[in-house]
mmCIF file of C-alpha atoms in Angstrom:
data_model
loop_
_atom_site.group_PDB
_atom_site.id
_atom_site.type_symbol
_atom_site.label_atom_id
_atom_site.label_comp_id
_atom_site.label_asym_id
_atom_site.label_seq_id
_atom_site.Cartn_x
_atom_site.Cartn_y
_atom_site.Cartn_z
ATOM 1 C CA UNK A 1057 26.657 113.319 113.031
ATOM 2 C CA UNK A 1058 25.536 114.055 116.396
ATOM 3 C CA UNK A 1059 29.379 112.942 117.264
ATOM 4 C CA UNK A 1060 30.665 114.809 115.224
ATOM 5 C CA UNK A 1061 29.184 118.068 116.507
ATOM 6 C CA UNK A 1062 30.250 117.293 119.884
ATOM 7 C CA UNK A 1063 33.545 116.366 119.114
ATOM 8 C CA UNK A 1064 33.899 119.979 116.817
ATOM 9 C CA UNK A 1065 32.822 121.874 119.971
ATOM 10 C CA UNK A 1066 29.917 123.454 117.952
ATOM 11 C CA UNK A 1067 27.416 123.223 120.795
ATOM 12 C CA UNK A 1068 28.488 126.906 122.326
ATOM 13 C CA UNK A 1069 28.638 128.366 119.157
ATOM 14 C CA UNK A 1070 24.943 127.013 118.564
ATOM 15 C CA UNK A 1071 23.311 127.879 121.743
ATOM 16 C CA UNK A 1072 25.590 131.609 121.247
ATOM 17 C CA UNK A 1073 23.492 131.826 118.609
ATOM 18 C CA UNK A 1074 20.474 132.137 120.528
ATOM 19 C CA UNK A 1075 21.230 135.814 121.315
ATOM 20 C CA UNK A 1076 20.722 136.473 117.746
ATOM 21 C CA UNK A 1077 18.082 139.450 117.441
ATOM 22 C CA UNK A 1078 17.342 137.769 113.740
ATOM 23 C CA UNK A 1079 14.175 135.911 113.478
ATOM 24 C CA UNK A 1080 15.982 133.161 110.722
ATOM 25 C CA UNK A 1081 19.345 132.940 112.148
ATOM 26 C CA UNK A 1082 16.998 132.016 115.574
ATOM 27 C CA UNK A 1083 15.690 129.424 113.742
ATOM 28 C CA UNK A 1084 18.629 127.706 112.441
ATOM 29 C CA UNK A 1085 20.178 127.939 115.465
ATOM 30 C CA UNK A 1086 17.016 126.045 117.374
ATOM 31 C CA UNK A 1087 16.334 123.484 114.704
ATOM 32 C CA UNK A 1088 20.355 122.565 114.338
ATOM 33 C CA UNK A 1089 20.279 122.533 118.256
ATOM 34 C CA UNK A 1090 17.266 120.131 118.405
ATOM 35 C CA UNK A 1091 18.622 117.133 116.060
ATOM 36 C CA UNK A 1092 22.181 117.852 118.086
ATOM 37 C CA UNK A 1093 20.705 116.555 121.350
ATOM 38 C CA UNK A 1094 16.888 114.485 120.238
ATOM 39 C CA UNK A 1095 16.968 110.522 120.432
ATOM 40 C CA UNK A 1096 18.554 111.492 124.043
ATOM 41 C CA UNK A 1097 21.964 112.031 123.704
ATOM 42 C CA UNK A 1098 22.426 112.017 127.289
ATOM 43 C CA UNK A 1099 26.344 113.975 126.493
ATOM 44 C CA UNK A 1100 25.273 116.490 124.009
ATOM 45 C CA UNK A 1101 22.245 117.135 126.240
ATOM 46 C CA UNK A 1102 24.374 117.955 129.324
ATOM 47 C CA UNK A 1103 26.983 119.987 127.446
ATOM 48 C CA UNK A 1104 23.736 122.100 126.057
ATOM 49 C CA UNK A 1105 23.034 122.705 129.598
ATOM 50 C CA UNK A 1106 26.392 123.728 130.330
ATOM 51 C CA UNK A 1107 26.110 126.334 127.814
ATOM 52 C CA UNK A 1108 23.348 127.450 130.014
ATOM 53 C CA UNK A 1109 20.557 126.574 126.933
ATOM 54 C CA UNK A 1110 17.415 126.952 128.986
ATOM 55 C CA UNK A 1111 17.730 130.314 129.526
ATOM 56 C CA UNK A 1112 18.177 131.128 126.160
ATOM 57 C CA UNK A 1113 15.728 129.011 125.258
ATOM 58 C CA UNK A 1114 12.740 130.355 127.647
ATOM 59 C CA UNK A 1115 13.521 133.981 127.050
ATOM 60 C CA UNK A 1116 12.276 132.956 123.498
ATOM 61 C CA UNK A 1117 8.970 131.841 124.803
ATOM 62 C CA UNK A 1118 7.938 135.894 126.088
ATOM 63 C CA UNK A 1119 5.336 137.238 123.967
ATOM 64 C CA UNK A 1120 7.280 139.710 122.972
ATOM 65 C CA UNK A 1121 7.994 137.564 120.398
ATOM 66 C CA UNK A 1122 4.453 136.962 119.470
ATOM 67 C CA UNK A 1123 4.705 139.749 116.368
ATOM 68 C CA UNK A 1124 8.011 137.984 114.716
ATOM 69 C CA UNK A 1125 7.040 134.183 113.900
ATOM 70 C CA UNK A 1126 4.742 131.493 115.948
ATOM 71 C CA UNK A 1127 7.750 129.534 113.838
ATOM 72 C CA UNK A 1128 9.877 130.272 116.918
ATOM 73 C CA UNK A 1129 7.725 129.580 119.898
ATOM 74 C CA UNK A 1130 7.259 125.896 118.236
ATOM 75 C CA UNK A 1131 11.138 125.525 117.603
ATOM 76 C CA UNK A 1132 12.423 126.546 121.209
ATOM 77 C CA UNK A 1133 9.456 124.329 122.458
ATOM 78 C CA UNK A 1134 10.778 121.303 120.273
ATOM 79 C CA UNK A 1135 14.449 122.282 121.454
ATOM 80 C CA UNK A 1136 13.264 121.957 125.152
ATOM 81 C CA UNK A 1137 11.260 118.790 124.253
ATOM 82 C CA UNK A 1138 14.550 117.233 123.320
ATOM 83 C CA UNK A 1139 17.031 118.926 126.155
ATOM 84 C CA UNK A 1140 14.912 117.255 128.983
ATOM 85 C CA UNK A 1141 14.114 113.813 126.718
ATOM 86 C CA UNK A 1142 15.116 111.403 129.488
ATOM 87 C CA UNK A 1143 17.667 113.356 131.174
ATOM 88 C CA UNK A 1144 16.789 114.471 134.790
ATOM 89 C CA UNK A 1145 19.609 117.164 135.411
ATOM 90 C CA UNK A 1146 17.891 119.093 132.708
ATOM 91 C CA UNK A 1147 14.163 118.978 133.518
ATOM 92 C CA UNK A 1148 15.630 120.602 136.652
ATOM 93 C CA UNK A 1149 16.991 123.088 135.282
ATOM 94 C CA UNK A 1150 14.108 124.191 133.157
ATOM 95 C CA UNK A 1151 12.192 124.602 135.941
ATOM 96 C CA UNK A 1152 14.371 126.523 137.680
ATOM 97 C CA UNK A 1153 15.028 128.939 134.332
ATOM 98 C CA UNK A 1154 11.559 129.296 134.986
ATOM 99 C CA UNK A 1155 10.420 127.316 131.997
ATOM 100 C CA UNK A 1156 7.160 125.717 133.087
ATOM 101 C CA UNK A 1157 4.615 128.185 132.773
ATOM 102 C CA UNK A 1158 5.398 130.039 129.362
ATOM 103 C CA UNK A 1159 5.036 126.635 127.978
ATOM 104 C CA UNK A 1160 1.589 126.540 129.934
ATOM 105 C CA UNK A 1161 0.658 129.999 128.588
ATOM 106 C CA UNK A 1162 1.464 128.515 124.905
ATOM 107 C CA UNK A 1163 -0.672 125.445 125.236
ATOM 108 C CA UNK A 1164 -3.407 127.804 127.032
ATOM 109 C CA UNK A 1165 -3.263 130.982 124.935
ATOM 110 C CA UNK A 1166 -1.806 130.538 121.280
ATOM 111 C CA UNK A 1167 -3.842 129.634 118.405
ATOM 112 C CA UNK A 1168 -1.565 127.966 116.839
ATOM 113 C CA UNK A 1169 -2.434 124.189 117.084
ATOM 114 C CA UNK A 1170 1.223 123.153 116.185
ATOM 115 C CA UNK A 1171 2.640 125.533 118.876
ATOM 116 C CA UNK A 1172 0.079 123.753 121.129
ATOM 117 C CA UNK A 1173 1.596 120.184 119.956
ATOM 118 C CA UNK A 1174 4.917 121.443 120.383
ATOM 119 C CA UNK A 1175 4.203 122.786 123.712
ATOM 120 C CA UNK A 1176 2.735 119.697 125.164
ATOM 121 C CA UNK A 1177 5.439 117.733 123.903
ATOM 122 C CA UNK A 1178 7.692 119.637 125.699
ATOM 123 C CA UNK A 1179 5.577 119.428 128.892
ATOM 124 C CA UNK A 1180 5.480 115.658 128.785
ATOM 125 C CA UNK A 1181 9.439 115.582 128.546
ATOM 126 C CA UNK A 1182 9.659 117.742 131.295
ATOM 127 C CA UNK A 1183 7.626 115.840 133.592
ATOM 128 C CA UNK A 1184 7.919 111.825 132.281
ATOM 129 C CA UNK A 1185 9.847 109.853 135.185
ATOM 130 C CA UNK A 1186 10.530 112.779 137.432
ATOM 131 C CA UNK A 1187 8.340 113.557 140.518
ATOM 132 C CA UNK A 1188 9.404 116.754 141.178
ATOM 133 C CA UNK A 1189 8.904 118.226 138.043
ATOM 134 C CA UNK A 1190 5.445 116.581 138.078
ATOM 135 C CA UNK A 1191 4.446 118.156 140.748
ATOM 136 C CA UNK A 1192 5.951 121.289 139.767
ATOM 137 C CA UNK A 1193 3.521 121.232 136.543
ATOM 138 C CA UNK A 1194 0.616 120.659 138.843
ATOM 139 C CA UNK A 1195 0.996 123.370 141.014
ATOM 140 C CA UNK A 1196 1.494 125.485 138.171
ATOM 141 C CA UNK A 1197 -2.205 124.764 137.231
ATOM 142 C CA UNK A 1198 -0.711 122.635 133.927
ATOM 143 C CA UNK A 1199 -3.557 119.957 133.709
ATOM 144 C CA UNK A 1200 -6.354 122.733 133.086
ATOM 145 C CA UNK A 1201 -5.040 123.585 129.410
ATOM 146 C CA UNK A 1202 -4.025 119.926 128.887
ATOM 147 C CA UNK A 1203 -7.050 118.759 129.541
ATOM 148 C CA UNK A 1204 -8.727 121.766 126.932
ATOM 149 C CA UNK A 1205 -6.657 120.393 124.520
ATOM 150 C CA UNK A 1206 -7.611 117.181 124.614
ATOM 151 C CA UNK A 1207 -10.568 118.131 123.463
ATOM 152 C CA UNK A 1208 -9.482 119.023 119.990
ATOM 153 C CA UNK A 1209 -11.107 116.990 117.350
ATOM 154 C CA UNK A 1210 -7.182 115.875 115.889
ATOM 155 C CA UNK A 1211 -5.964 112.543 117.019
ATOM 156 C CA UNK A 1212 -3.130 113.715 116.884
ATOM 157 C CA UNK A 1213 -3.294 116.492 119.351
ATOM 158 C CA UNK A 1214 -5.349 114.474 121.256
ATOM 159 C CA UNK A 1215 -2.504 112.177 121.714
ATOM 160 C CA UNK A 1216 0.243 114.826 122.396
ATOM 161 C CA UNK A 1217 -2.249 116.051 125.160
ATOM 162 C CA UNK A 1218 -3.138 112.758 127.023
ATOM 163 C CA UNK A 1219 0.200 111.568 126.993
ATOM 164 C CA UNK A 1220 1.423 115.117 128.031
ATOM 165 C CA UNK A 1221 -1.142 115.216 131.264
ATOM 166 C CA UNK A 1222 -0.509 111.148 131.794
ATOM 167 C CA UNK A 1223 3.390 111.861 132.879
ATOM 168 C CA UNK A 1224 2.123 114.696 134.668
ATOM 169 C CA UNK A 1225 -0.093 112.514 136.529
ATOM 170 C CA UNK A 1226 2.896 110.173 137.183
ATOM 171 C CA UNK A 1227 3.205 106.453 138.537
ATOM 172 C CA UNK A 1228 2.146 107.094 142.124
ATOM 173 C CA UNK A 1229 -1.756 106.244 142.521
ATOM 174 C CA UNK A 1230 -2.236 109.605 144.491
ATOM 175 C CA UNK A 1231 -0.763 111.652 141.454
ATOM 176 C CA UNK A 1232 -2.818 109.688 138.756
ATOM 177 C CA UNK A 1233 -5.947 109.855 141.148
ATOM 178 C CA UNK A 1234 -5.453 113.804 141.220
ATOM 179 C CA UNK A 1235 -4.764 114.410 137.413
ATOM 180 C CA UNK A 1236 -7.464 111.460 136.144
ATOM 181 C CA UNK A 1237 -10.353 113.149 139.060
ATOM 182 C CA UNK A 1238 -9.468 116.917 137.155
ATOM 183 C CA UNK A 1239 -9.735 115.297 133.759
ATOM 184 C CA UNK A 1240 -13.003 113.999 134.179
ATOM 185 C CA UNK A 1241 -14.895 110.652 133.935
ATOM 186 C CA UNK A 1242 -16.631 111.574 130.989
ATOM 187 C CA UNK A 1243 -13.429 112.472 129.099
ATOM 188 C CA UNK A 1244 -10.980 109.307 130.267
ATOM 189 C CA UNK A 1245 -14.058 107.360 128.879
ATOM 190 C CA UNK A 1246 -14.007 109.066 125.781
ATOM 191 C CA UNK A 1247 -10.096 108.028 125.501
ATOM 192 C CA UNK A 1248 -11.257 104.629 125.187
ATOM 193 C CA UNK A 1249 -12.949 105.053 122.288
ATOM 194 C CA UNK A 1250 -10.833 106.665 119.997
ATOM 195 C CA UNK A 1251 -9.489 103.670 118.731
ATOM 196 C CA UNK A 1252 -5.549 105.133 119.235
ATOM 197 C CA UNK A 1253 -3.361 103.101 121.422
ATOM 198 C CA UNK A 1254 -1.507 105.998 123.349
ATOM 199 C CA UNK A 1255 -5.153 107.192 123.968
ATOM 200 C CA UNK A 1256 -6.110 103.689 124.950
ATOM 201 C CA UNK A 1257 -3.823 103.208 127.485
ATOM 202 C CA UNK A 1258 -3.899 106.915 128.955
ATOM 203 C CA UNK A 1259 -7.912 105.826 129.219
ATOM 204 C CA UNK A 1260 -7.662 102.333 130.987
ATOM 205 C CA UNK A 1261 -5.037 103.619 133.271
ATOM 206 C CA UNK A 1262 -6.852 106.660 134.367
ATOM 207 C CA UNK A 1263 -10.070 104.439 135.029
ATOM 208 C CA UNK A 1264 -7.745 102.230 136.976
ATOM 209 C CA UNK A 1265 -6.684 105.035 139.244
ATOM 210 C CA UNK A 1266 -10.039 106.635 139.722
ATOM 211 C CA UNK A 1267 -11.884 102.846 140.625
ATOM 212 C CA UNK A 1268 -9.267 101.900 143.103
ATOM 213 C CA UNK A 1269 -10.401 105.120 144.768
ATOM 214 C CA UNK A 1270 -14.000 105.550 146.495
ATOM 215 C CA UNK A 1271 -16.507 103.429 145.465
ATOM 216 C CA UNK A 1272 -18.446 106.378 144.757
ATOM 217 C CA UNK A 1273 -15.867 106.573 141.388
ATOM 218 C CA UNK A 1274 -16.803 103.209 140.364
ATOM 219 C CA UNK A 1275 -20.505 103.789 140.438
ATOM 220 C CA UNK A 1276 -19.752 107.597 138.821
ATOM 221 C CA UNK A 1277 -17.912 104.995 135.891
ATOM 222 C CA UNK A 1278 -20.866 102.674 135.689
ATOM 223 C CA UNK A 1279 -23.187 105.122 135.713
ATOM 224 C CA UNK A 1280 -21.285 107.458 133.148
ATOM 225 C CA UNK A 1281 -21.289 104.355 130.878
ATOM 226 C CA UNK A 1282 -17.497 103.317 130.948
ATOM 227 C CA UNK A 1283 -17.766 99.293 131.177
ATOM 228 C CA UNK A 1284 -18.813 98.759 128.076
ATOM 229 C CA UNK A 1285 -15.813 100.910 126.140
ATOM 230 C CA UNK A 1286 -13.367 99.142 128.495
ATOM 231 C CA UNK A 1287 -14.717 95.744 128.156
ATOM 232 C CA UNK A 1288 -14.912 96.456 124.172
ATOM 233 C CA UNK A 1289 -11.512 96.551 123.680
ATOM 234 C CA UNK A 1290 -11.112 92.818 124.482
ATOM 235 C CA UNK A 1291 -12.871 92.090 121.662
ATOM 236 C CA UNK A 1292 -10.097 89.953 118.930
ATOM 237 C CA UNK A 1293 -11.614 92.428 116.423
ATOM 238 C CA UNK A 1294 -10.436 95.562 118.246
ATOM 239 C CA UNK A 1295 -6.466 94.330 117.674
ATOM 240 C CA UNK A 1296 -5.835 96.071 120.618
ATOM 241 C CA UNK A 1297 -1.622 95.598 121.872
ATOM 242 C CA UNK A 1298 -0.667 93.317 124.958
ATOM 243 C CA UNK A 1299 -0.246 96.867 126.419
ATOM 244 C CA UNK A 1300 -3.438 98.005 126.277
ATOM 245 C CA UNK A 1301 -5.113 94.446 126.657
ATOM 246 C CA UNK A 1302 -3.497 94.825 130.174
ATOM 247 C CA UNK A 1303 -4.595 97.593 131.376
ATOM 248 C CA UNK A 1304 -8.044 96.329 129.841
ATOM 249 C CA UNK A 1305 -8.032 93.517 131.729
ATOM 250 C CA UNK A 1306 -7.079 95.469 134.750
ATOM 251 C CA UNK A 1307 -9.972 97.991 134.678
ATOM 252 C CA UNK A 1308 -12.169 95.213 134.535
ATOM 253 C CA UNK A 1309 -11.177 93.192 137.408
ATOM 254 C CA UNK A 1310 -11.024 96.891 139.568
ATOM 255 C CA UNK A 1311 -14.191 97.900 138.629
ATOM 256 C CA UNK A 1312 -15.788 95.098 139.462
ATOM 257 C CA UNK A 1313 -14.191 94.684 143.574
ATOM 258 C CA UNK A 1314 -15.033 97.682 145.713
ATOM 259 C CA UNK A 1315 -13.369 98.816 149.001
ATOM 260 C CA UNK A 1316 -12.653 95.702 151.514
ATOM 261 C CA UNK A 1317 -12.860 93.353 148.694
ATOM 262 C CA UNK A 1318 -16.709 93.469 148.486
ATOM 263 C CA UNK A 1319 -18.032 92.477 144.711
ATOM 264 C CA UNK A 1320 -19.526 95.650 142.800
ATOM 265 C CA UNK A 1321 -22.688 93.591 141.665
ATOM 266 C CA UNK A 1322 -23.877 96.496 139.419
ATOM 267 C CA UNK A 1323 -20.344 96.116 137.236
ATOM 268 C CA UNK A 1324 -20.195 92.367 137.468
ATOM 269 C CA UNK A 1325 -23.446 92.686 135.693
ATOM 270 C CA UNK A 1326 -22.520 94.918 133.463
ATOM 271 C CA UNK A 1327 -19.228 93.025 131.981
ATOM 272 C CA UNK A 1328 -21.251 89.569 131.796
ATOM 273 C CA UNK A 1329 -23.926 91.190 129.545
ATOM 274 C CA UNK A 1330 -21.340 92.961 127.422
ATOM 275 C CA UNK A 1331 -19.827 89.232 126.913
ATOM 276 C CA UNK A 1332 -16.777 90.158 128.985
ATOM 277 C CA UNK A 1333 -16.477 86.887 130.639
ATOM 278 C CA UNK A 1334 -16.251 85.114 127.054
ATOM 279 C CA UNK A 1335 -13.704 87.713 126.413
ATOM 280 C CA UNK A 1336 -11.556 86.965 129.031
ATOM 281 C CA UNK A 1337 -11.732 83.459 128.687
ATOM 282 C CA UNK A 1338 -10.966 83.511 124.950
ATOM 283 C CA UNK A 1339 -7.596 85.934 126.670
ATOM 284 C CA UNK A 1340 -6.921 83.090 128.760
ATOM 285 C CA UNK A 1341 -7.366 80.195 125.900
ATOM 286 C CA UNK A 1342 -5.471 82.545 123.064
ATOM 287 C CA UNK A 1343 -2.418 81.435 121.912
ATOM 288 C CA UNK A 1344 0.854 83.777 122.476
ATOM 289 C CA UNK A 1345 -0.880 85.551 125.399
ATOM 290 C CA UNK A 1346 1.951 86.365 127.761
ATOM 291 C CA UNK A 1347 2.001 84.335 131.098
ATOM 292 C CA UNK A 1348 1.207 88.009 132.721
ATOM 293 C CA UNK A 1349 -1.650 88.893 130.546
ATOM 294 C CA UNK A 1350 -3.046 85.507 131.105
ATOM 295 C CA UNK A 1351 -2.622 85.473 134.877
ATOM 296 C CA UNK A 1352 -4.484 89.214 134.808
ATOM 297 C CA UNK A 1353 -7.294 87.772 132.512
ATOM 298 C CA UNK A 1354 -7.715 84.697 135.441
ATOM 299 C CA UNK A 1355 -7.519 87.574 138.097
ATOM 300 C CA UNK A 1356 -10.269 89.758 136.451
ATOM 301 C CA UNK A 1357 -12.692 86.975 135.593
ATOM 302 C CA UNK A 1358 -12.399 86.058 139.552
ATOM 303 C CA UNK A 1359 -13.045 89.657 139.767
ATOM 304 C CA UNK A 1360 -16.559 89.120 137.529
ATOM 305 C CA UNK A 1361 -17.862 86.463 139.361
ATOM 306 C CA UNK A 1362 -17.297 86.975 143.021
ATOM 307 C CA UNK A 1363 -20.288 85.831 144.642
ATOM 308 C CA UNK A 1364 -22.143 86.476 141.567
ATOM 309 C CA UNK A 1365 -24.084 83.894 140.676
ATOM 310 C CA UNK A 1366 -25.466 85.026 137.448
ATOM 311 C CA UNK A 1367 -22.178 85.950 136.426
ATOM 312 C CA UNK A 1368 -20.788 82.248 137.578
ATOM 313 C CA UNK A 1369 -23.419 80.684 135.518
ATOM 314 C CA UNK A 1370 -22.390 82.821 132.293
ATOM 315 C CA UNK A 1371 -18.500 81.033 133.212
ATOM 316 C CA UNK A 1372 -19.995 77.559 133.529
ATOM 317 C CA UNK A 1373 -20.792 77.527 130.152
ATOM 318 C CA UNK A 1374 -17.208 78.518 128.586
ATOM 319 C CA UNK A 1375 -16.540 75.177 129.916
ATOM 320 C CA UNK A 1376 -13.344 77.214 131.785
ATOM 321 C CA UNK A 1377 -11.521 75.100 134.266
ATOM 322 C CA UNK A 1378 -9.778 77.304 137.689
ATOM 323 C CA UNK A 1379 -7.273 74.511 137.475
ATOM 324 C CA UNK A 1380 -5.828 76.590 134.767
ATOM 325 C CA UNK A 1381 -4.773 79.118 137.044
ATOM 326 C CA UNK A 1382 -3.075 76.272 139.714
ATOM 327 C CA UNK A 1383 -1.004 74.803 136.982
ATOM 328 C CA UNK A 1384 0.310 78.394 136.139
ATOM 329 C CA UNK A 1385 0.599 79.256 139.376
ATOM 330 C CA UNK A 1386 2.682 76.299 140.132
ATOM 331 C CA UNK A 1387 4.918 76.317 136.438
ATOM 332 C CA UNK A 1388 5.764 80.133 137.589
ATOM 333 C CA UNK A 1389 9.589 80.616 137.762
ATOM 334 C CA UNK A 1390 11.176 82.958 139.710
ATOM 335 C CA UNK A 1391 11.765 85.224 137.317
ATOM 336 C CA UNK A 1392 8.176 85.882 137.156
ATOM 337 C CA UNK A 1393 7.482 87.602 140.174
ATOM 338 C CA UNK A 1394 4.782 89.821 139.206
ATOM 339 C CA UNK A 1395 2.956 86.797 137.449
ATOM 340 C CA UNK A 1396 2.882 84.912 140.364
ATOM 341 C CA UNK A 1397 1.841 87.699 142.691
ATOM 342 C CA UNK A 1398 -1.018 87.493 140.144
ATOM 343 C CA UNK A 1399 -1.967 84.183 140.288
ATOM 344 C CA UNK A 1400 -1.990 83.944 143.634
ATOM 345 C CA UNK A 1401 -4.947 87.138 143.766
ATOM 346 C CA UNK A 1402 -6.761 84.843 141.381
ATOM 347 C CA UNK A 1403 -6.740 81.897 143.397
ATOM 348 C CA UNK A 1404 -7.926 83.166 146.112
ATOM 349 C CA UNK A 1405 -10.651 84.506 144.853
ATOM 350 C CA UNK A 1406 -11.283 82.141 142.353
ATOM 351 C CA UNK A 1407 -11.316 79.656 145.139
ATOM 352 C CA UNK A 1408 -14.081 81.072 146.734
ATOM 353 C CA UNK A 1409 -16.309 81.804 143.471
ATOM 354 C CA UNK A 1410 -15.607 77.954 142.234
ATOM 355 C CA UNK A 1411 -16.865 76.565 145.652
ATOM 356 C CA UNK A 1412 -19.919 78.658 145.313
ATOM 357 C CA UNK A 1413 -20.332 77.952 141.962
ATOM 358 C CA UNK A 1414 -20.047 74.156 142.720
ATOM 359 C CA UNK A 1415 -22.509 74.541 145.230
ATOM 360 C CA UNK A 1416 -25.166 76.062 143.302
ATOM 361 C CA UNK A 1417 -24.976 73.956 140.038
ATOM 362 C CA UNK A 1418 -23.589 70.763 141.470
ATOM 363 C CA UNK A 1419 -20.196 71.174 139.813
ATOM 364 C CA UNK A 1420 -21.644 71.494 136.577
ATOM 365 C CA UNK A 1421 -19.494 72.993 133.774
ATOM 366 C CA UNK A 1422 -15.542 72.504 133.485
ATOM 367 C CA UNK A 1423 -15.390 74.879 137.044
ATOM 368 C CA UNK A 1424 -15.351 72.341 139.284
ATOM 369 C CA UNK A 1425 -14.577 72.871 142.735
ATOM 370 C CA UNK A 1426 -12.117 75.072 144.298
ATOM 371 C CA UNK A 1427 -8.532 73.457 144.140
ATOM 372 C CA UNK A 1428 -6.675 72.420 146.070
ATOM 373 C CA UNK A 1429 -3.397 74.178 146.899
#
């Protein structure tokens, strides 16, 4: 159907309609405009644009329209949401109609929690794989009502808000260390908990960014309580995705090796006596783990016990062998780049925690001593 639009030429006509001074015919027009170009259809999304859409669309955002229908503000913020769904040349161009921070204002000011949604959904189109538009919605002061609305007590909204601030935040470290630092520690914890996987990963990503930081943040995350949520949802029970398992994993093995490489004794501690080291060897043992998720499960108990000999003594009796993580470094194909640049983090550190290990128990357990390479 979306074809046949396109092909009829009804896309002017549509967005013509969007000079209508009628609150319904408004309506229509937005909501017929929206299924025309969602699921990005990259061509009816660029012909929308040529039919200069976003200026239309944003002019619908002033509170003047406040007094006819919130109805509208959430329909030209689900039309936008869909416009700049994937497609670059039209995040652009919504910032430059100026589009950013009525959308802000919405999210901010309006009371209406579906106009909030709609809003934020629209914000996290705008700024998902695009680093200019991210930074765009930063400047504008965008993670601030976010961040409020995250607080709501809907999962829902909750979701629509994290995800919204996460794109902000971006895939550089420095953008993720900016947006996770104004969030809060206390809050990205919370995500954790919440038992939603967009939530989930939004949380272990953000912890991520903040520990590979100052050590200062990992202590402010130990201190603030945020092992044991993390370290939780390895737990079989918690039938948490691959997804979030590794960025689970991740945080664990970050959290626990400060700046230079020096072991963060306090979190080692902490992830032993919340039976992370079982966890991570049950990861490692599971079957139809992923080569990568079971290379980042080797990494991150290397991670745990790090010159840490209480934490070393806690492996030694899951009977775990390091020549686990030789025979998949070895079997790794080239294809698996990423899982060997894994492995090899492990080994070297996994090296130097078996030969400790061996020294202080006398090889005891299925450790052994540090392979060979």
């Amino acid at each position: 159907r979306q074809v046949d639009v396109a092909q009829a030429q009804a896309l002017p006509s549509l967005v013509k309609c969007l000079d209508s001074v009628t609150e319904h015919t408004l309506l229509c027009a937005l909501r017929t405009l929206t299924l025309t170009v969602r699921q990005q259809n990259s061509t009816n999304q660029s012909e929308a644009f040529a039919c200069e859409v976003f200026t239309r669309a944003v002019s619908l955002l002033s509170p003047e329209h406040d007094a006819a229908s919130q109805r509208l503000f959430r329909a030209a913020a689900d039309l936008i949401a869909a416009l700049c769904s994937e497609h670059t040349e039209n995040q652009l161009a919504l910032v430059e109609a100026g589009g950013v921070e009525p959308l802000l204002e919405l999210i901010h000011d309006s009371m209406d929690v579906e106009v909030q949604t709609s809003a934020a959904a629209a914000i996290r189109s705008l700024a998902l794989h695009n680093e200019r538009t991210q930074i765009q919605v930063r400047d504008a002061g965008g993670v601030e009502p976010l961040k409020k609305l995250m607080k709501h007590r809907g999962i829902d909204v909750k979701v629509f808000a994290a995800t919204a601030v996460w794109a902000v935040a971006g895939s550089k470290l420095v953008g993720r260390q900016l947006v996770a630092s104004q969030i809060g520690i206390d809050q990205v914890i919370t995500l954790c908990e919440l038992q939603s996987e967009d939530l989930e990963v939004v949380g272990t990503e953000a912890i991520c960014s903040l520990a590979q930081g100052a050590k200062t943040n990992q202590e402010a995350i130990f201190t603030a309580g945020g092992v044991l949520p993390v370290v939780r949802l390895l737990r079989p029970i918690a039938s948490c995705s691959e997804a979030v398992l590794l960025r689970a994993v991740e945080a664990v093995g970050i959290l626990c090796i400060g700046p230079a490489m020096r072991p963060n004794a306090a979190v080692q501690d902490a992830v032993a006596k919340a039976n992370g080291v079982d966890l991570l060897v049950q990861l490692v043992k599971r079957p139809g783990v992923s080569d990568l998720l079971r290379a980042k499960s080797i990494w991150a108990l290397s991670s745990v016990v790090l010159k840490n000999n209480e934490s070393q003594q806690v492996l030694v009796t899951t009977e775990f062998s390091i020549g686990q993580l030789l025979e998949m470094w070895r079997s790794a194909s080239e294809k698996h780049q990423s899982l060997q640049i894994q492995a090899r983090r492990a080994l070297r550190r996994s090296r130097a925690s078996a030969a400790n290990l061996a020294g202080g128990a006398g090889g005891a357990g299925g450790a052994g001593g540090a392979p060979a390479e």
